[in-house]
Coordinates of C-alpha atoms in Angstrom, one line a residue:
M1 CA -16.0 -14.7 -6.3
Y2 CA -17.2 -13.7 -2.8
V3 CA -15.0 -12.0 -0.1
V4 CA -15.8 -11.6 3.6
V5 CA -13.4 -9.3 5.5
G6 CA -13.3 -8.4 9.2
E7 CA -11.0 -6.2 11.2
T8 CA -10.9 -4.9 14.7
K9 CA -8.6 -2.1 16.1
F10 CA -7.9 -1.3 19.7
N11 CA -5.5 0.9 21.7
N12 CA -3.4 -1.1 24.2
F13 CA -1.8 2.0 25.6
R14 CA -2.0 5.7 24.7
K15 CA 0.5 5.4 21.9
N16 CA 0.1 1.8 20.8
K17 CA -2.6 0.6 18.3
T18 CA -3.2 -3.0 17.5
T19 CA -5.2 -4.4 14.6
L20 CA -6.4 -7.9 14.1
G21 CA -8.1 -8.9 10.8
G22 CA -9.1 -11.8 8.8
S23 CA -10.7 -12.7 5.4
V24 CA -12.3 -15.6 3.7
T25 CA -12.4 -15.6 -0.1
F26 CA -14.6 -18.0 -2.1
F27 CA -13.8 -18.4 -5.8
G28 CA -15.4 -21.4 -7.5
E29 CA -14.8 -24.4 -5.3
D30 CA -11.7 -23.0 -3.7
V31 CA -11.6 -21.1 -0.4
A32 CA -8.7 -18.9 0.8
I33 CA -8.4 -17.9 4.4
G34 CA -6.2 -15.1 5.6
V35 CA -5.3 -13.6 9.0
K36 CA -3.2 -10.6 9.9
L37 CA -1.9 -8.9 13.1
E38 CA -0.5 -5.4 13.1
D39 CA 1.0 -3.3 15.8
Q40 CA 1.8 0.4 15.7
I41 CA 3.8 2.4 18.3
T42 CA 4.2 6.1 18.3
L43 CA 7.6 7.4 19.6
G44 CA 7.3 11.1 20.3
K45 CA 5.4 13.3 17.8
R46 CA 7.2 12.4 14.6
I47 CA 8.3 8.7 14.6
V48 CA 6.0 5.7 14.2
L49 CA 7.2 2.1 14.3
A50 CA 4.8 -0.4 12.7
G51 CA 5.0 -4.1 12.2
N52 CA 2.6 -6.7 10.9
A53 CA 2.5 -10.3 10.0
G54 CA -0.1 -12.4 8.1
T55 CA -0.8 -15.6 6.3
V56 CA -3.1 -16.8 3.6
Q57 CA -3.9 -20.4 3.0
S58 CA -5.7 -22.1 0.2
R59 CA -5.9 -25.8 -0.4
E60 CA -2.5 -27.2 0.4
E61 CA -0.6 -24.0 -0.2
S62 CA 0.3 -21.2 2.3
A63 CA 1.9 -17.8 2.0
Y64 CA 3.4 -15.8 4.9
E65 CA 4.6 -12.2 5.1
A66 CA 6.1 -10.0 7.8
N67 CA 6.7 -6.2 7.5
V68 CA 8.6 -3.7 9.6
E69 CA 8.2 0.0 8.9
V70 CA 9.6 3.3 10.3
R71 CA 7.6 6.5 9.5
L72 CA 8.8 10.0 9.9
R73 CA 5.9 12.5 10.0
E74 CA 5.8 16.3 9.9
D75 CA 6.0 18.2 13.2
D76 CA 2.4 19.3 13.1
F77 CA 0.9 16.0 12.0
P78 CA -2.1 15.4 11.3
I79 CA -2.5 19.1 10.1
G80 CA 0.6 18.8 8.0
Q81 CA 0.4 15.6 5.9
N82 CA 4.0 15.3 4.8
Q83 CA 5.5 12.0 5.8
S84 CA 8.2 9.4 4.7
A85 CA 8.5 5.7 5.4
L86 CA 11.2 3.1 5.1
G87 CA 10.2 -0.5 5.3
L88 CA 11.4 -4.1 5.0
S89 CA 9.2 -7.1 4.1
L90 CA 9.9 -10.8 4.2
T91 CA 7.6 -13.0 2.2
K92 CA 7.5 -16.8 2.0
S93 CA 5.4 -18.5 -0.6
K94 CA 5.6 -22.1 -1.8
E95 CA 8.2 -24.4 -0.2
E96 CA 11.6 -22.6 -0.7
D97 CA 10.5 -19.2 -2.2
L98 CA 11.7 -16.6 0.3
T99 CA 11.9 -12.9 -0.7
L100 CA 13.2 -9.9 1.1
S101 CA 12.0 -6.4 -0.1
A102 CA 13.0 -2.9 0.9
N103 CA 10.7 0.0 0.1
L104 CA 10.6 3.7 0.5
R105 CA 7.6 6.0 0.2
S106 CA 7.1 9.7 0.7
Q107 CA 4.1 12.0 0.6
V108 CA 4.5 15.8 0.1
S109 CA 1.9 18.5 0.0
I110 CA 2.3 21.0 -2.8
G111 CA 0.1 24.0 -1.9
R112 CA -3.0 23.6 0.1
Q113 CA -5.0 21.2 -2.2
T114 CA -2.4 19.0 -4.0
N115 CA -0.4 16.0 -2.7
V116 CA 2.3 14.1 -4.5
A117 CA 3.2 10.6 -3.3
A118 CA 6.2 8.5 -4.5
F119 CA 6.9 4.9 -3.9
A120 CA 10.0 2.8 -4.7
S121 CA 10.7 -0.9 -3.9
L122 CA 13.4 -3.4 -4.7
D123 CA 13.6 -7.1 -3.7
T124 CA 16.1 -10.0 -3.6
K125 CA 14.8 -11.2 -7.0
R126 CA 16.0 -8.0 -8.5
T127 CA 12.6 -6.8 -9.4
G128 CA 11.3 -3.4 -8.3
R129 CA 8.6 -0.9 -8.6
F130 CA 8.5 2.9 -8.8
A131 CA 5.3 4.9 -8.8
V132 CA 4.3 8.6 -8.5
R133 CA 0.8 9.6 -7.7
T134 CA -0.8 13.0 -7.5
S135 CA -4.1 13.9 -5.9
S136 CA -5.9 17.2 -5.7
S137 CA -9.1 18.6 -4.3
D138 CA -9.1 21.4 -6.8
Q139 CA -11.7 20.6 -9.4
L140 CA -9.9 22.3 -12.3
Q141 CA -6.7 20.4 -11.7
I142 CA -8.6 17.1 -11.5
A143 CA -10.3 17.9 -14.8
F144 CA -7.0 18.6 -16.5
M145 CA -5.4 15.4 -15.1
A146 CA -8.4 13.3 -16.3
I147 CA -8.5 14.9 -19.8
F148 CA -4.9 13.9 -20.7
P149 CA -5.2 10.1 -20.4
L150 CA -8.6 10.3 -22.1
A151 CA -7.2 12.3 -25.0
M152 CA -4.3 9.9 -25.4
S153 CA -6.6 6.9 -25.4
I154 CA -8.8 8.5 -28.1
Y155 CA -5.7 9.4 -30.1
K156 CA -4.3 5.9 -30.0
R157 CA -7.6 4.4 -31.2
V158 CA -7.8 6.9 -34.1
V159 CA -4.2 6.4 -35.1
G160 CA -4.3 2.7 -34.5
S161 CA -7.5 2.2 -36.6
G162 CA -5.8 4.0 -39.5
D163 CA -3.0 1.5 -39.6
N164 CA -5.3 -1.5 -40.2

């Protein structure tokens, strides 16, 4: 599989950023072509409105998506990295498959070196997703976060091999 991606960004006005991008993906004898357009407007210091639309086409099939998002940032952004966002997505794939999704995400700094991000979404097909992610620039905390999944994996292999 080969992927070629291009994107350009430009500022229309002082508080308006526009992005135009495209991609071409080659997998076997199939080719998928995608295009997106995104616009972001800053209202005051704290509120950002963002919207984007895109399409991907391969063979005879096409998929379309449009998103609208409102972000609320911390007063001293970009120094303070706390922010929350509420978004709506409309996706159309195949002939009659139309899905509306709502999502909420939030990022909070805990201390100077650790961030916690949470994401939740729910769509009209009654499927959803919830995720929590932590990141840290403190090397000791990163080491502890890496050791736990590794230890669990080793434990499962040892206990799993004893059952056979």
